[in-house]
Structure formats: C-alpha cells, structure tokens
GROMACS .gro file of C-alpha atoms in nm:
model
  406
    1MET     CA    1   9.066   6.252   7.996
    2PRO     CA    2   8.777   5.995   7.998
    3ALA     CA    3   8.530   6.274   7.936
    4VAL     CA    4   8.717   6.378   7.624
    5VAL     CA    5   8.714   6.021   7.494
    6ILE     CA    6   8.337   5.992   7.545
    7GLY     CA    7   8.280   6.320   7.365
    8VAL     CA    8   8.489   6.204   7.068
    9LEU     CA    9   8.294   5.880   7.047
   10VAL     CA   10   7.952   6.058   7.050
   11VAL     CA   11   8.062   6.299   6.782
   12GLY     CA   12   8.189   6.010   6.576
   13LEU     CA   13   7.865   5.814   6.602
   14PHE     CA   14   7.649   6.114   6.510
   15GLY     CA   15   7.876   6.198   6.221
   16GLY     CA   16   7.857   5.843   6.092
   17TRP     CA   17   7.474   5.841   6.105
   18PHE     CA   18   7.460   6.175   5.930
   19ALA     CA   19   7.699   6.055   5.660
   20ALA     CA   20   7.493   5.737   5.608
   21GLU     CA   21   7.171   5.939   5.572
   22SER     CA   22   7.333   6.190   5.340
   23LEU     CA   23   7.531   5.956   5.118
   24GLN     CA   24   7.271   5.712   4.955
   25SER     CA   25   7.283   5.533   4.626
   26PRO     CA   26   7.026   5.617   4.354
   27ALA     CA   27   6.858   5.277   4.410
   28GLN     CA   28   6.814   5.352   4.776
   29VAL     CA   29   6.660   5.691   4.700
   30ALA     CA   30   6.415   5.536   4.447
   31ALA     CA   31   6.313   5.262   4.690
   32ARG     CA   32   6.231   5.512   4.960
   33ALA     CA   33   6.027   5.727   4.719
   34ALA     CA   34   5.803   5.433   4.603
   35PRO     CA   35   5.447   5.407   4.754
   36PRO     CA   36   5.393   5.147   5.027
   37VAL     CA   37   5.267   4.804   4.932
   38PRO     CA   38   4.883   4.821   4.955
   39SER     CA   39   4.714   4.604   5.217
   40ASP     CA   40   4.438   4.360   5.122
   41ILE     CA   41   4.076   4.482   5.134
   42VAL     CA   42   3.858   4.233   5.317
   43ALA     CA   43   3.491   4.210   5.414
   44ARG     CA   44   3.323   4.002   5.681
   45VAL     CA   45   3.076   3.728   5.583
   46THR     CA   46   2.725   3.792   5.723
   47VAL     CA   47   2.405   3.586   5.742
   48GLY     CA   48   2.052   3.708   5.666
   49GLU     CA   49   1.795   3.787   5.401
   50LEU     CA   50   1.889   3.930   5.068
   51VAL     CA   51   1.578   4.122   4.968
   52GLU     CA   52   1.469   4.453   4.817
   53GLN     CA   53   1.195   4.615   5.022
   54VAL     CA   54   0.975   4.923   5.018
   55THR     CA   55   0.850   5.076   5.342
   56ALA     CA   56   0.513   5.250   5.365
   57ARG     CA   57   0.235   5.331   5.612
   58SER     CA   58  -0.106   5.165   5.594
   59GLU     CA   59  -0.437   5.311   5.708
   60ILE     CA   60  -0.663   5.068   5.894
   61ALA     CA   61  -1.037   5.117   5.848
   62ARG     CA   62  -1.361   4.926   5.809
   63GLU     CA   63  -1.433   4.755   5.478
   64SER     CA   64  -1.710   5.003   5.399
   65ALA     CA   65  -1.792   5.341   5.547
   66SER     CA   66  -2.094   5.567   5.546
   67SER     CA   67  -2.194   5.899   5.691
   68VAL     CA   68  -2.530   6.047   5.782
   69GLU     CA   69  -2.632   6.400   5.863
   70VAL     CA   70  -2.829   6.471   6.180
   71VAL     CA   71  -3.127   6.694   6.105
   72LEU     CA   72  -3.108   6.978   6.352
   73PRO     CA   73  -3.426   7.063   6.545
   74GLY     CA   74  -3.559   7.414   6.511
   75ALA     CA   75  -3.401   7.548   6.829
   76GLU     CA   76  -3.191   7.861   6.860
   77GLN     CA   77  -2.897   7.643   6.963
   78ASN     CA   78  -2.847   7.269   6.918
   79VAL     CA   79  -2.612   7.116   7.175
   80VAL     CA   80  -2.495   6.757   7.213
   81THR     CA   81  -2.610   6.648   7.561
   82VAL     CA   82  -2.515   6.277   7.534
   83SER     CA   83  -2.246   6.152   7.295
   84GLY     CA   84  -2.410   5.813   7.236
   85VAL     CA   85  -2.220   5.493   7.163
   86PRO     CA   86  -1.838   5.514   7.185
   87ALA     CA   87  -1.632   5.506   6.865
   88GLY     CA   88  -1.546   5.152   6.760
   89THR     CA   89  -1.850   4.992   6.925
   90SER     CA   90  -2.159   4.850   6.760
   91LEU     CA   91  -2.465   5.066   6.689
   92ASN     CA   92  -2.776   4.851   6.657
   93SER     CA   93  -3.124   4.911   6.523
   94GLY     CA   94  -3.317   5.131   6.764
   95ASP     CA   95  -3.007   5.248   6.956
   96VAL     CA   96  -2.959   5.614   7.043
   97ALA     CA   97  -2.667   5.746   6.836
   98LEU     CA   98  -2.651   6.066   7.045
   99GLU     CA   99  -2.879   6.316   7.215
  100VAL     CA  100  -2.930   6.675   7.103
  101ASN     CA  101  -3.095   6.922   7.344
  102GLY     CA  102  -3.192   6.627   7.562
  103ARG     CA  103  -3.378   6.448   7.283
  104PRO     CA  104  -3.268   6.117   7.126
  105VAL     CA  105  -3.139   6.061   6.774
  106ILE     CA  106  -3.240   5.702   6.695
  107ALA     CA  107  -3.063   5.472   6.448
  108THR     CA  108  -3.316   5.329   6.200
  109THR     CA  109  -3.303   5.141   5.873
  110GLY     CA  110  -3.453   5.257   5.546
  111ALA     CA  111  -3.398   5.363   5.188
  112PHE     CA  112  -3.422   5.742   5.227
  113PRO     CA  113  -3.394   6.009   5.498
  114TYR     CA  114  -3.715   6.133   5.654
  115TYR     CA  115  -3.840   6.455   5.500
  116ARG     CA  116  -4.106   6.563   5.752
  117ASP     CA  117  -4.229   6.513   6.106
  118MET     CA  118  -4.481   6.227   6.112
  119ALA     CA  119  -4.791   6.219   6.332
  120GLU     CA  120  -5.103   6.011   6.385
  121GLY     CA  121  -5.326   6.033   6.083
  122ASP     CA  122  -5.044   6.076   5.832
  123THR     CA  123  -5.000   5.846   5.535
  124GLY     CA  124  -4.724   5.805   5.281
  125PRO     CA  125  -4.399   5.622   5.200
  126ASP     CA  126  -4.220   5.775   5.500
  127VAL     CA  127  -4.487   5.636   5.734
  128GLU     CA  128  -4.451   5.297   5.567
  129GLN     CA  129  -4.072   5.310   5.613
  130LEU     CA  130  -4.113   5.398   5.981
  131GLN     CA  131  -4.357   5.111   6.028
  132ARG     CA  132  -4.125   4.858   5.865
  133PHE     CA  133  -3.847   4.972   6.098
  134LEU     CA  134  -4.077   4.934   6.401
  135VAL     CA  135  -4.178   4.585   6.289
  136SER     CA  136  -3.807   4.490   6.252
  137CYS     CA  137  -3.766   4.592   6.618
  138GLY     CA  138  -4.051   4.360   6.722
  139TYR     CA  139  -4.338   4.612   6.750
  140ARG     CA  140  -4.683   4.577   6.590
  141THR     CA  141  -4.803   4.867   6.378
  142GLY     CA  142  -5.132   4.763   6.222
  143GLY     CA  143  -5.198   4.860   5.862
  144ILE     CA  144  -4.888   4.952   5.662
  145GLY     CA  145  -4.880   5.303   5.518
  146GLN     CA  146  -5.113   5.476   5.767
  147PHE     CA  147  -5.007   5.620   6.103
  148GLY     CA  148  -5.287   5.479   6.315
  149PRO     CA  149  -5.337   5.399   6.685
  150GLN     CA  150  -5.129   5.080   6.670
  151THR     CA  151  -4.837   5.261   6.510
  152ALA     CA  152  -4.865   5.530   6.777
  153GLN     CA  153  -4.851   5.261   7.045
  154ALA     CA  154  -4.544   5.105   6.879
  155VAL     CA  155  -4.370   5.445   6.884
  156ARG     CA  156  -4.454   5.484   7.256
  157GLN     CA  157  -4.299   5.142   7.324
  158LEU     CA  158  -3.984   5.230   7.129
  159TYR     CA  159  -3.931   5.555   7.319
  160ARG     CA  160  -4.002   5.385   7.651
  161ALA     CA  161  -3.735   5.125   7.569
  162ILE     CA  162  -3.469   5.395   7.513
  163GLY     CA  163  -3.569   5.588   7.825
  164HIS     CA  164  -3.741   5.887   7.666
  165ASP     CA  165  -4.090   6.031   7.653
  166VAL     CA  166  -4.260   6.027   7.317
  167ALA     CA  167  -4.321   6.363   7.149
  168VAL     CA  168  -4.686   6.473   7.129
  169ARG     CA  169  -4.884   6.767   7.002
  170GLU     CA  170  -5.246   6.881   7.006
  171ALA     CA  171  -5.470   6.705   6.757
  172PRO     CA  172  -5.668   6.902   6.501
  173ALA     CA  173  -6.001   7.028   6.635
  174LEU     CA  174  -6.301   6.795   6.595
  175PRO     CA  175  -6.579   6.903   6.356
  176ASP     CA  176  -6.864   7.084   6.538
  177ALA     CA  177  -7.229   6.970   6.558
  178GLU     CA  178  -7.334   7.204   6.278
  179SER     CA  179  -7.134   7.013   6.022
  180SER     CA  180  -7.324   6.907   5.710
  181ASP     CA  181  -7.181   6.557   5.749
  182PRO     CA  182  -7.424   6.377   5.981
  183GLN     CA  183  -7.153   6.131   6.093
  184SER     CA  184  -6.916   6.414   6.184
  185ALA     CA  185  -7.196   6.591   6.371
  186GLY     CA  186  -7.244   6.296   6.604
  187LEU     CA  187  -7.583   6.185   6.448
  188ALA     CA  188  -7.686   5.844   6.329
  189ALA     CA  189  -7.711   5.816   5.951
  190THR     CA  190  -7.839   5.576   5.689
  191PHE     CA  191  -7.657   5.534   5.360
  192ASP     CA  192  -7.875   5.529   5.045
  193PRO     CA  193  -7.692   5.339   4.769
  194GLY     CA  194  -7.928   5.485   4.508
  195THR     CA  195  -7.832   5.844   4.576
  196GLY     CA  196  -7.493   5.779   4.732
  197GLU     CA  197  -7.582   6.008   5.027
  198PHE     CA  198  -7.631   5.979   5.403
  199THR     CA  199  -7.972   6.051   5.558
  200ALA     CA  200  -7.958   6.201   5.905
  201GLY     CA  201  -8.116   6.010   6.190
  202GLY     CA  202  -8.118   6.025   6.569
  203PRO     CA  203  -7.818   6.096   6.786
  204VAL     CA  204  -7.540   5.840   6.799
  205GLU     CA  205  -7.524   5.643   7.121
  206PRO     CA  206  -7.220   5.735   7.328
  207ALA     CA  207  -6.934   5.498   7.412
  208LEU     CA  208  -6.964   5.295   7.091
  209ASP     CA  209  -6.592   5.325   7.012
  210ALA     CA  210  -6.333   5.289   7.289
  211VAL     CA  211  -6.061   5.445   7.073
  212SER     CA  212  -6.282   5.746   6.998
  213GLU     CA  213  -6.351   5.787   7.371
  214SER     CA  214  -5.977   5.780   7.443
  215VAL     CA  215  -5.901   6.038   7.174
  216ALA     CA  216  -6.189   6.255   7.292
  217ALA     CA  217  -6.056   6.246   7.647
  218ASP     CA  218  -5.700   6.334   7.538
  219ARG     CA  219  -5.662   6.530   7.215
  220ARG     CA  220  -5.283   6.491   7.210
  221ILE     CA  221  -5.140   6.277   6.928
  222VAL     CA  222  -4.803   6.103   6.890
  223VAL     CA  223  -4.544   6.279   6.675
  224VAL     CA  224  -4.212   6.144   6.543
  225PRO     CA  225  -3.984   6.442   6.462
  226ARG     CA  226  -3.753   6.376   6.170
  227SER     CA  227  -3.471   6.533   6.376
  228GLU     CA  228  -3.493   6.229   6.608
  229LEU     CA  229  -3.425   5.972   6.335
  230ILE     CA  230  -3.119   5.889   6.128
  231VAL     CA  231  -3.150   5.639   5.843
  232LEU     CA  232  -2.888   5.378   5.749
  233ARG     CA  233  -2.912   5.113   5.480
  234SER     CA  234  -2.845   4.834   5.725
  235LEU     CA  235  -2.768   4.780   6.092
  236PRO     CA  236  -2.565   4.707   6.298
  237VAL     CA  237  -2.274   4.934   6.209
  238VAL     CA  238  -1.957   5.035   6.394
  239ALA     CA  239  -1.968   5.387   6.530
  240GLY     CA  240  -1.697   5.627   6.420
  241ASP     CA  241  -1.612   5.965   6.562
  242SER     CA  242  -1.909   6.163   6.692
  243PRO     CA  243  -1.942   6.514   6.837
  244ALA     CA  244  -1.846   6.538   7.204
  245VAL     CA  245  -2.086   6.645   7.477
  246GLY     CA  246  -2.121   7.021   7.473
  247THR     CA  247  -2.060   7.055   7.100
  248VAL     CA  248  -2.283   7.316   6.941
  249LEU     CA  249  -2.396   7.150   6.621
  250THR     CA  250  -2.397   7.335   6.292
  251ALA     CA  251  -2.462   7.222   5.937
  252GLU     CA  252  -2.088   7.151   5.907
  253SER     CA  253  -2.049   6.957   6.233
  254SER     CA  254  -2.367   6.746   6.242
  255THR     CA  255  -2.239   6.448   6.040
  256LEU     CA  256  -2.193   6.105   6.198
  257THR     CA  257  -1.966   5.840   6.045
  258PHE     CA  258  -2.008   5.465   6.060
  259GLY     CA  259  -1.825   5.158   5.933
  260GLN     CA  260  -1.923   4.805   5.841
  261GLY     CA  261  -1.742   4.481   5.771
  262PRO     CA  262  -1.395   4.358   5.876
  263LEU     CA  263  -1.089   4.578   5.915
  264VAL     CA  264  -0.893   4.636   5.594
  265ALA     CA  265  -0.562   4.806   5.515
  266HIS     CA  266  -0.455   5.040   5.234
  267ALA     CA  267  -0.084   5.117   5.193
  268LYS     CA  268   0.001   5.478   5.107
  269VAL     CA  269   0.271   5.441   4.839
  270ALA     CA  270   0.459   5.714   4.652
  271VAL     CA  271   0.377   5.726   4.282
  272THR     CA  272   0.748   5.702   4.201
  273VAL     CA  273   0.757   5.354   4.357
  274LEU     CA  274   0.463   5.212   4.161
  275PRO     CA  275   0.672   5.083   3.863
  276VAL     CA  276   0.846   4.825   4.085
  277LEU     CA  277   0.528   4.703   4.256
  278ALA     CA  278   0.305   4.418   4.141
  279GLU     CA  279  -0.009   4.253   4.269
  280GLY     CA  280   0.067   3.959   4.497
  281MET     CA  281   0.395   4.090   4.641
  282PRO     CA  282   0.426   3.989   5.010
  283VAL     CA  283   0.377   4.250   5.282
  284VAL     CA  284   0.416   4.255   5.659
  285LEU     CA  285   0.221   4.500   5.877
  286THR     CA  286   0.360   4.582   6.221
  287GLY     CA  287   0.146   4.742   6.489
  288ALA     CA  288   0.255   4.976   6.765
  289ASP     CA  289   0.270   4.682   7.007
  290GLY     CA  290   0.507   4.490   6.778
  291THR     CA  291   0.254   4.233   6.658
  292THR     CA  292   0.257   4.156   6.285
  293VAL     CA  293   0.007   4.059   6.018
  294ASP     CA  294   0.113   3.898   5.690
  295GLY     CA  295  -0.050   3.978   5.360
  296MET     CA  296   0.008   4.072   4.999
  297LEU     CA  297  -0.053   4.361   4.762
  298GLY     CA  298  -0.390   4.383   4.595
  299PRO     CA  299  -0.453   4.542   4.253
  300ILE     CA  300  -0.221   4.836   4.185
  301PRO     CA  301  -0.433   5.146   4.118
  302THR     CA  302  -0.367   5.403   3.848
  303PRO     CA  303  -0.264   5.744   3.983
  304VAL     CA  304  -0.530   6.011   3.951
  305THR     CA  305  -0.514   6.385   3.907
  306VAL     CA  306  -0.618   6.591   4.209
  307GLY     CA  307  -0.710   6.955   4.149
  308GLY     CA  308  -0.529   6.957   3.817
  309GLU     CA  309  -0.209   6.824   3.972
  310PRO     CA  310  -0.090   6.462   3.949
  311ALA     CA  311  -0.121   6.270   4.274
  312THR     CA  312   0.202   6.212   4.465
  313GLU     CA  313   0.082   5.890   4.630
  314VAL     CA  314  -0.184   5.623   4.591
  315ALA     CA  315  -0.363   5.388   4.829
  316VAL     CA  316  -0.286   5.027   4.740
  317PRO     CA  317  -0.532   4.774   4.888
  318LEU     CA  318  -0.379   4.491   5.089
  319VAL     CA  319  -0.507   4.135   5.125
  320THR     CA  320  -0.434   4.030   5.483
  321GLY     CA  321  -0.534   3.798   5.760
  322ALA     CA  322  -0.754   3.917   6.046
  323ILE     CA  323  -0.649   4.259   6.180
  324ASP     CA  324  -0.679   4.333   6.550
  325ALA     CA  325  -0.961   4.574   6.639
  326THR     CA  326  -0.716   4.795   6.831
  327TRP     CA  327  -0.557   4.891   6.497
  328LEU     CA  328  -0.876   5.063   6.375
  329ASN     CA  329  -0.818   5.422   6.258
  330THR     CA  330  -0.439   5.393   6.297
  331ASN     CA  331  -0.144   5.401   6.056
  332VAL     CA  332   0.082   5.096   6.081
  333LEU     CA  333   0.428   5.026   5.943
  334THR     CA  334   0.413   4.823   5.621
  335VAL     CA  335   0.710   4.651   5.454
  336ILE     CA  336   0.664   4.537   5.094
  337THR     CA  337   0.910   4.278   4.963
  338VAL     CA  338   0.979   4.367   4.600
  339THR     CA  339   1.256   4.113   4.531
  340ALA     CA  340   1.362   3.816   4.744
  341VAL     CA  341   1.697   3.662   4.642
  342ALA     CA  342   1.749   3.451   4.952
  343ASP     CA  343   1.581   3.394   5.286
  344GLN     CA  344   1.869   3.309   5.522
  345ALA     CA  345   2.205   3.284   5.342
  346LEU     CA  346   2.572   3.380   5.366
  347ARG     CA  347   2.618   3.730   5.226
  348VAL     CA  348   2.939   3.875   5.077
  349PRO     CA  349   3.017   4.174   4.854
  350SER     CA  350   2.959   4.077   4.492
  351ARG     CA  351   3.317   4.192   4.415
  352ALA     CA  352   3.445   3.915   4.643
  353VAL     CA  353   3.302   3.643   4.416
  354ILE     CA  354   3.551   3.541   4.144
  355ALA     CA  355   3.418   3.360   3.835
  356ARG     CA  356   3.645   3.093   3.691
  357SER     CA  357   3.669   2.998   3.324
  358ASP     CA  358   3.504   2.660   3.393
  359GLY     CA  359   3.192   2.832   3.522
  360SER     CA  360   3.259   2.777   3.891
  361SER     CA  361   3.297   3.059   4.145
  362VAL     CA  362   3.528   3.106   4.443
  363VAL     CA  363   3.590   3.349   4.723
  364GLN     CA  364   3.928   3.405   4.888
  365ARG     CA  365   3.898   3.344   5.260
  366ARG     CA  366   4.172   3.467   5.495
  367ASP     CA  367   4.302   3.200   5.731
  368SER     CA  368   4.442   3.242   6.081
  369ASP     CA  369   4.793   3.301   5.944
  370GLY     CA  370   4.678   3.589   5.722
  371PHE     CA  371   4.700   3.392   5.398
  372PHE     CA  372   4.407   3.347   5.158
  373ASP     CA  373   4.252   3.014   5.057
  374GLU     CA  374   4.016   2.977   4.761
  375ILE     CA  375   3.674   2.845   4.869
  376GLU     CA  376   3.442   2.725   4.594
  377VAL     CA  377   3.088   2.864   4.634
  378ARG     CA  378   2.756   2.871   4.455
  379GLU     CA  379   2.623   3.222   4.397
  380LEU     CA  380   2.249   3.220   4.473
  381GLY     CA  381   2.186   3.573   4.348
  382ARG     CA  382   2.290   3.936   4.359
  383LEU     CA  383   2.112   4.247   4.481
  384GLY     CA  384   2.252   4.597   4.525
  385GLY     CA  385   2.618   4.491   4.520
  386THR     CA  386   2.571   4.202   4.762
  387SER     CA  387   2.572   3.831   4.672
  388ALA     CA  388   2.410   3.541   4.852
  389VAL     CA  389   2.642   3.239   4.843
  390GLU     CA  390   2.675   2.889   4.983
  391PRO     CA  391   2.998   2.685   5.002
  392VAL     CA  392   3.021   2.378   4.779
  393ARG     CA  393   3.200   2.198   5.061
  394ALA     CA  394   3.015   2.198   5.392
  395GLY     CA  395   3.190   2.419   5.646
  396GLY     CA  396   3.409   2.585   5.385
  397LEU     CA  397   3.270   2.929   5.465
  398ALA     CA  398   3.094   3.059   5.775
  399GLU     CA  399   2.952   3.373   5.926
  400GLY     CA  400   3.230   3.599   6.052
  401ASP     CA  401   3.497   3.479   5.804
  402GLU     CA  402   3.689   3.747   5.615
  403VAL     CA  403   3.704   3.736   5.235
  404LYS     CA  404   3.915   3.941   4.997
  405VAL     CA  405   3.733   4.202   4.791
  406GLU     CA  406   3.890   4.241   4.445
   0.00000   0.00000   0.00000
C-alpha cells in the first residue's frame, strides 16, 4: 500500500510540472523568446607611451669609404701569403696592407696610382710622389723629382723597417772606353766655352767619386715595383675586408676597402613610409647587446630609379651620438618615433571617453560593487583608437581600473 501511494505522488508531481511547462500565457512565451540583457563592455586602464613608431634596420659604417685595386705582379699565379692588418684596425702610412707571393703591398699617400716600376736614375711625377711619401715617413731623399742614391737609401730603410728586402735589378751597362764622350770613356777633359765641346786629356784618376766606386763594384740598382704600392689620399684609414691567406687574386678579387672618420648610421626605410617621415624625428638604435644610442633623422632623400625600376627603399642618414666600434659593419634595430602623444600616461580606448555638452569629458569607472561612477578626465590626445587621459581629481582613475566602452 505505501508503495502505491508513493507512485501516485511521483506521477502527480511530474504531471504538474509537465502541465506548467505546457500551459503558459502569451506574455510568458514572449518573455522567454526575448534576447538576454547584454552585459557591459569594459576595458582595463593601462599606463605607457602613446606614440606612433616605424621600425627599420640601420647599417653602421665609417663616415667615408674608399677602395683601391692591388696591381698584380707578373706571376703566373698571385696568392695572398699574409692578410695584413685585421678589418676594423688602423692602417698607417708605410704599413703593409697585405703580402702577395711573399712580397709586401705598402700603404702610401699620393694623388694618383703608380703607373710603372721606378728605379734609380728615373725622373718624373711618380718619382716625386714617391719621394714626398718617403719624406712624410721621416726618410731623406735628396733632390725632389730624381731617383738618386739618397732616394735609393730611403727605399732600403723603408723596406728594412717592414721586414723585407728591397727589390733590385742589374743596372744598364756602362759606356765602353771607345765612346766619343771623353768623360764617359774615363778620360780627363777640358771644356771650351767658345766651341761648347770637351777636349780629351789624360786618364781620370781613380777613386775620385766614392759613389761611382760603389756603383762600379755593385751594378745592381734599387727598384720599387708598382705592384708593391697602393695609393690613398690620406692616412691613417680603417681597414675593411681583405682577401684571406691563400686567396688567388684576380682582377675581380684584388680590391681592398678602407674607411675613415667616425661611425655613422643610415636607416633602410621603405619608400611607402617616406610620406610620414620628417627630418628631426627622434630615433633610437639598439645593438645586439641591448645598448642604445639616441639620435634623429637627417635629411629625407628622394627615391631614385634603379635599373629602370623605382627603388623600394631608401637610406636615410641619422644624426646620432657616438656609436660603439663593435657595431661597425652590422645592421641594428632602429625605432623612429613619428608621433608622440604622451610619454607616460593613463591609456583607455577612445570610445570610453564621453564628451559632455559643457566641453568636459568623463569615463565610467566600475566600482567594487559592479556599478559605474563617472570620473572627469582631461584627454591628452588620441592615436589609433586609444586616448591618453589624466583624471581631473587626483586618484580618480588608476592603472588597472575598468572603464565602460560605449
């Protein structure tokens, strides 16, 4: 009997619930069909810069650069046997830039490259240029413009200083005794100013000229091969990349590069970005080690056409402080600030700022109970849908607060 009663009660309860769900008024049906009440959209207040920036890469190089071609000696194969000064170090006047086939290539100063091998007895502008270089190194050369014994001695001293033997070759043969010139034939002579001719006399006494005795004893003369000299406008310079030891030099691979002056930076910027850039905009360069250098944009160049096609990027010069030498020949991250609305400020979505009819502005801040209070703020500026604001009342708005977005 109790079991029957329980069964009747369960059936009655289920039937009542079913009847309540099935039999609803039209108002109840409409209420259940309506969309839910939307929840408020909020955003969190942040703190930071409000700026528009462009990111680029900057090439670090010397202020000026030059290149010089090494004249290859007339050997079947020209091989670099010593690489010379390391890249990034100073190359001074008289230093060996590298060695080819065991012979030095010496850094010199001048206005033009040497166009021939020079030897004792030669004259000309190239000899004069060589002598002026030797004098700048502290050597005495005698008369300028003629490769005489003193110049030969200066060349010997230069090569001794760099640890190499000077190049020599056999001198031209001396005139024989049958020469019509009595001086060349080793005979004494008297000059007649009336006729302008020499009159032969007795034999010349030996050992009258110490230099002549030395030359007679050794008929080898000093030679300076043009392949052992490179000419730069001024020295010192900073060495760039040079061929490694073992490199077989060709006309295409025999060029040395050098730099002068302080390190400078050029930002590689896409042409499409140029319209928003202007000279004087601040930049920050960041090296691989995290160190930074402040600067600003220099003059904005006009894009050029390359091979009939418009350039896709340009190199914009940067005006910076001193750049660390370890940055040479690297590309560093560069951030260009195009627009700066605020340095450190409270940031909210611009849609959260409500303008009143009296010209003031407010944001609706959610309190701990979930209600919204109006906080009067000053809008410092807008950028990309974000506003920088500050509360009119101190402490009215802080980082981490939630504001309603309309």
